[in-house]
PDB file of C-alpha atoms (C1' of nucleotides) in Angstrom:
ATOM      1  CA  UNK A 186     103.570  84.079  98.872  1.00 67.00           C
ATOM      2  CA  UNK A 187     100.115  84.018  98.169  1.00 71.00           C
ATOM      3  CA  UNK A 188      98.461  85.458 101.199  1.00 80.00           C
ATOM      4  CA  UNK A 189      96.953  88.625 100.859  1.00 88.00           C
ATOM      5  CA  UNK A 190      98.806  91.672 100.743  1.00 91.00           C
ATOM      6  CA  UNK A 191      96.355  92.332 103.404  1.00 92.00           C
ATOM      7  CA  UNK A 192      97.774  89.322 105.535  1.00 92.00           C
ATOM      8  CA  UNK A 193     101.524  90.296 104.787  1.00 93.00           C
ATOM      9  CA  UNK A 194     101.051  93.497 106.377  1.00 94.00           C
ATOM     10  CA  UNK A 195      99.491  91.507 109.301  1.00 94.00           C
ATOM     11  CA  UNK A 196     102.126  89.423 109.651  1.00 94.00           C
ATOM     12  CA  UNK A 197     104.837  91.777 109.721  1.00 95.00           C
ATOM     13  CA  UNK A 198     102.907  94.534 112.199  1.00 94.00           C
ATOM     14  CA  UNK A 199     102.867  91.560 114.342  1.00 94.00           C
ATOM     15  CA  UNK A 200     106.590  90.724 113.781  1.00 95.00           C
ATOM     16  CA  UNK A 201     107.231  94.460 115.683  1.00 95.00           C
ATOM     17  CA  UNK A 202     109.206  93.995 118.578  1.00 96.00           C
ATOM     18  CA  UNK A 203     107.869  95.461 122.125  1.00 96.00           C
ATOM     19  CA  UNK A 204     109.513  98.854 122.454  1.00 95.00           C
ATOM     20  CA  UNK A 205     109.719  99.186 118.935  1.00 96.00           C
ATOM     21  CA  UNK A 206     107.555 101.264 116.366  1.00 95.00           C
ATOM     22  CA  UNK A 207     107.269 101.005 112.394  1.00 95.00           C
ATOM     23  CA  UNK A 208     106.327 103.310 109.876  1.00 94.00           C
ATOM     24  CA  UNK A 209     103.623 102.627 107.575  1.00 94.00           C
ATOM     25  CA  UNK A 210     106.177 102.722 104.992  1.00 94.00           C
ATOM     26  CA  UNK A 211     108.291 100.847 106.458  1.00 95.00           C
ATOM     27  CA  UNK A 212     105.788  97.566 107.161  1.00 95.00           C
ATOM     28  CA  UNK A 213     104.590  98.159 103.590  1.00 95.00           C
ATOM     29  CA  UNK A 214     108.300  97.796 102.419  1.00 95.00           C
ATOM     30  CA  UNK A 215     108.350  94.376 104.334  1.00 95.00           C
ATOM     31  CA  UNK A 216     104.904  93.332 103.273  1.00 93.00           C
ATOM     32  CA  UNK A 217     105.835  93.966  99.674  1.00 91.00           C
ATOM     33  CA  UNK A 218     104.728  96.793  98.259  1.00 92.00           C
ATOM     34  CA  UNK A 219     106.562  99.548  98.902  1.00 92.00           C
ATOM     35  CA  UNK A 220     104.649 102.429  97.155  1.00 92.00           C
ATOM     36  CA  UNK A 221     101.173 101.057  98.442  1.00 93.00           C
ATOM     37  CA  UNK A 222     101.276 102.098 102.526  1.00 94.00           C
ATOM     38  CA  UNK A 223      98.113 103.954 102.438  1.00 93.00           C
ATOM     39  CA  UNK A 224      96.350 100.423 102.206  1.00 93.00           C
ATOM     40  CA  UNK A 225      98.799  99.102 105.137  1.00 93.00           C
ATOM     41  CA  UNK A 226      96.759 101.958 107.717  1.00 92.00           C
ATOM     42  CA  UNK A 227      93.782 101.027 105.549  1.00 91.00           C
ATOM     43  CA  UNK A 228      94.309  96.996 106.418  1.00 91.00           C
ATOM     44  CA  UNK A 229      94.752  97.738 110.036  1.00 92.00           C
ATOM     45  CA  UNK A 230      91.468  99.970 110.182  1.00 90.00           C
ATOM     46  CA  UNK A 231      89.158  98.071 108.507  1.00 89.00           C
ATOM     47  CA  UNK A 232      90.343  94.549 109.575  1.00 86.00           C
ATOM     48  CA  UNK A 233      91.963  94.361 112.775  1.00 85.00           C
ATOM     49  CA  UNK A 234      92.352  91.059 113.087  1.00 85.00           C
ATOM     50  CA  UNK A 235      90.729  89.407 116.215  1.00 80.00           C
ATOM     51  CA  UNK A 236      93.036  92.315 117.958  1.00 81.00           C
ATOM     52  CA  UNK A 237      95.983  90.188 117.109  1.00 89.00           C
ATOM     53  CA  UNK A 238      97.589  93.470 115.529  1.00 92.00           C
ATOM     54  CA  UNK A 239      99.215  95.798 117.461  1.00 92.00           C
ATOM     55  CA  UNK A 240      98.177  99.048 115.611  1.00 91.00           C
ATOM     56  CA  UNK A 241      99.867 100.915 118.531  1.00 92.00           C
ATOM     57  CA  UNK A 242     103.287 100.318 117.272  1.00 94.00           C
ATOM     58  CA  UNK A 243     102.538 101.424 113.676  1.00 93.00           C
ATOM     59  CA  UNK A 244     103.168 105.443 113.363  1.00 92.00           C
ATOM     60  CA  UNK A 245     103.757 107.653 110.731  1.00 91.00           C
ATOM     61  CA  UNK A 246     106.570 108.865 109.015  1.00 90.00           C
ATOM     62  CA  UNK A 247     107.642 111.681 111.043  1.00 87.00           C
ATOM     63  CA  UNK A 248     106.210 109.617 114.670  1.00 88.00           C
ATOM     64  CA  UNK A 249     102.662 110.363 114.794  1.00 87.00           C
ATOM     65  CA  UNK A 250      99.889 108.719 115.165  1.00 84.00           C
ATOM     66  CA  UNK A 251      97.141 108.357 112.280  1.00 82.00           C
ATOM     67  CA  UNK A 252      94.388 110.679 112.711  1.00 77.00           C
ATOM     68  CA  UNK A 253      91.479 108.090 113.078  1.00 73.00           C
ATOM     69  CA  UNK A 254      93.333 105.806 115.850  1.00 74.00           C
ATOM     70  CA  UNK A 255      90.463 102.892 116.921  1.00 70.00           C
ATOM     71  CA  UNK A 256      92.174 101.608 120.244  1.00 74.00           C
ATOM     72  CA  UNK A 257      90.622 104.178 122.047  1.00 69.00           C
ATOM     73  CA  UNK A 258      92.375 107.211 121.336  1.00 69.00           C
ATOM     74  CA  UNK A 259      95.999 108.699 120.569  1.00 69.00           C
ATOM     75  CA  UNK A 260      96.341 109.423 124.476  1.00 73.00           C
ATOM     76  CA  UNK A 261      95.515 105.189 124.869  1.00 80.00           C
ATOM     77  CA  UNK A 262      98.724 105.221 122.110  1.00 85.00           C
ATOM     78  CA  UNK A 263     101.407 107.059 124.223  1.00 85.00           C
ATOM     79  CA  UNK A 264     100.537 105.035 127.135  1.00 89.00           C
ATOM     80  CA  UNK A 265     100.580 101.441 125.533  1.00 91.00           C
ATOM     81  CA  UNK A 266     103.698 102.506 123.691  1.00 92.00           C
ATOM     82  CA  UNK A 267     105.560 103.867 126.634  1.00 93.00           C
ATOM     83  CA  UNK A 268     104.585 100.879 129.021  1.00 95.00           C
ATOM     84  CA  UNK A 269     106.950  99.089 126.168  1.00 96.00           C
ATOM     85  CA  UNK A 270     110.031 101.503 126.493  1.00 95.00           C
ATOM     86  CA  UNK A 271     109.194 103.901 123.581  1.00 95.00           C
ATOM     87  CA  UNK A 272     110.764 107.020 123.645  1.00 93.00           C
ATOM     88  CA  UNK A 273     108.524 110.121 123.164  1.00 90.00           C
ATOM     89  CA  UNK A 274     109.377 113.487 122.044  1.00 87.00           C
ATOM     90  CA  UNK A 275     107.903 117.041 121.702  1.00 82.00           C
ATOM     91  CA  UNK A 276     107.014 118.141 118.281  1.00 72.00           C
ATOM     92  CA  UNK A 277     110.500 118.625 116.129  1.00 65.00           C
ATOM     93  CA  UNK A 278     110.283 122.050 113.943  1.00 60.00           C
ATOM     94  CA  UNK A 279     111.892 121.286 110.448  1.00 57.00           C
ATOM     95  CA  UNK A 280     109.565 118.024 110.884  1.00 65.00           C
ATOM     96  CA  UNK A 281     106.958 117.226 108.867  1.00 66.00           C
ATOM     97  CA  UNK A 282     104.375 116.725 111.627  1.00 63.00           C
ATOM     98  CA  UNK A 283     100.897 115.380 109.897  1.00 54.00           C
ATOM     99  CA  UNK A 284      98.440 114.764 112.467  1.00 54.00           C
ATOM    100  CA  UNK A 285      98.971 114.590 115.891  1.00 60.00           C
ATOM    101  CA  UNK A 286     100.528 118.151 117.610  1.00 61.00           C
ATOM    102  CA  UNK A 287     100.768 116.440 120.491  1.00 68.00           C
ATOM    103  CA  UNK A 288     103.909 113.938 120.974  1.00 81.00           C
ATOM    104  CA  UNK A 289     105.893 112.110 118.671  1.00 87.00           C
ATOM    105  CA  UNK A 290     107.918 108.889 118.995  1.00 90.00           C
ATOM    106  CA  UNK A 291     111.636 109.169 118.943  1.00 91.00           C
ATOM    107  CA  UNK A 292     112.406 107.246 115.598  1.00 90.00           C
ATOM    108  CA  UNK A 293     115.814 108.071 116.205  1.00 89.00           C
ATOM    109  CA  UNK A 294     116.269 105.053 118.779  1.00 93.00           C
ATOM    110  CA  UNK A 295     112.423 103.780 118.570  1.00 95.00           C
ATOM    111  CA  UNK A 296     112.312 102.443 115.021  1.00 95.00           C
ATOM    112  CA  UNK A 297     112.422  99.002 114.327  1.00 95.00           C
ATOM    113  CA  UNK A 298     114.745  98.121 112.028  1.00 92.00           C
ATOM    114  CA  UNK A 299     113.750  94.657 110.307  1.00 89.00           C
TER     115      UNK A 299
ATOM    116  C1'  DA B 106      77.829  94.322  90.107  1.00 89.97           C
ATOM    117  C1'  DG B 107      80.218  98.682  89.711  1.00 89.97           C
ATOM    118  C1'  DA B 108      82.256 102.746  91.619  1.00 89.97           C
ATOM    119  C1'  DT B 109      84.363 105.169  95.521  1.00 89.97           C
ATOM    120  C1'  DT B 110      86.977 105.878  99.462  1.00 89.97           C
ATOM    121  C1'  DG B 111      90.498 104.974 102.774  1.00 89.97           C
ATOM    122  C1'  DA B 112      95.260 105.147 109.204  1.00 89.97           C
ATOM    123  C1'  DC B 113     100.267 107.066 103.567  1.00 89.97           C
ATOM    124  C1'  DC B 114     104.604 108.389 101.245  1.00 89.97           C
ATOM    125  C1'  DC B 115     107.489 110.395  97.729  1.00 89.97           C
ATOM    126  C1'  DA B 116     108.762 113.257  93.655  1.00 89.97           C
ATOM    127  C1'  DA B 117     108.147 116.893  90.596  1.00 89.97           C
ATOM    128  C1'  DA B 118     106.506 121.619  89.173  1.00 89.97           C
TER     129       DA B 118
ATOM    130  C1'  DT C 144     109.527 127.161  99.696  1.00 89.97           C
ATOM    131  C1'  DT C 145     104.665 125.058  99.161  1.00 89.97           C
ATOM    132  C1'  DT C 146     101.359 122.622  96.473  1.00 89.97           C
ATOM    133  C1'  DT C 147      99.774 118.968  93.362  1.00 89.97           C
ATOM    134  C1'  DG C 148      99.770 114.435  91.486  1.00 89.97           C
ATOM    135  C1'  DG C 149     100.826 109.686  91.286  1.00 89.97           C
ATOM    136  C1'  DG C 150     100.830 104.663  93.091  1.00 89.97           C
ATOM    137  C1'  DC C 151      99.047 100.584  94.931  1.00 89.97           C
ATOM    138  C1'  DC C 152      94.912  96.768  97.351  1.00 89.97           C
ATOM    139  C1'  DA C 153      90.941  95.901  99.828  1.00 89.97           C
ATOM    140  C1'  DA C 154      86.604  96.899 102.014  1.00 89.97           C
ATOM    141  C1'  DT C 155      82.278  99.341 101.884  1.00 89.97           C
ATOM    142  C1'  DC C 156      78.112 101.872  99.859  1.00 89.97           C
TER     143       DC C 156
END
DNA sequence: AGATTGACCCAAA
DNA sequence: TTTTGGGCCAATC
């Protein structure tokens, strides 16, 4: 492997299943670097790829969305997401929820699991 | 050319 | 229980 860690994360985001999500973590994990996620959101923001990437289907830890979102919004999230049979759920208490109060994804059927 | 920031996540104090 | 610090790579100013 000599691509990029930038490009491993690509390749794997891409690798996502329809219907599926991944955590940041979790696509760092696969990309190679497990203690380095904060560059796999960072990847995906500033290069996109020729919208080859579905950034949709990448969500936090707890099944938000990242604050700074760039397809058009977090509401343009929930709909792309459930047009692909994610699951979404209101905010869990005893969850660590980061950014967005608004809906969550239901990791507990919705993650992808490599 | 060098320094800083940036879509995160986990562990320890 | 909450808060702080650490860790990594690449792009941008």
């Amino acid at each position: 492997m000599v691509e990029s860690f930038n490009a491993a994360v690509y390749q794997v985001v891409q690798r996502i299943p329809a219907g599926k999500v991944a955590t940041y973590g979790q696509v760092a994990a696969l990309a190679g670097n497990p203690h380095s996620a904060r560059f796999v959101g960072y990847a995906l923001h500033s290069n996109p790829s020729p919208g080859v990437i579905p950034c949709h289907r990448v969500v936090f830890r707890d099944g938000s969305l990242a604050p700074g979102f760039a397809f058009g919004g977090p509401d343009r999230q929930r709909g792309l997401l459930e047009e692909e049979g994610v699951l979404f759920i209101p905010p869990v208490s005893g969850h660590r929820n980061a950014g967005d109060p608004g809906w969550c994804v239901d990791m507990e059927h919705c993650q992808w699991q490599a």
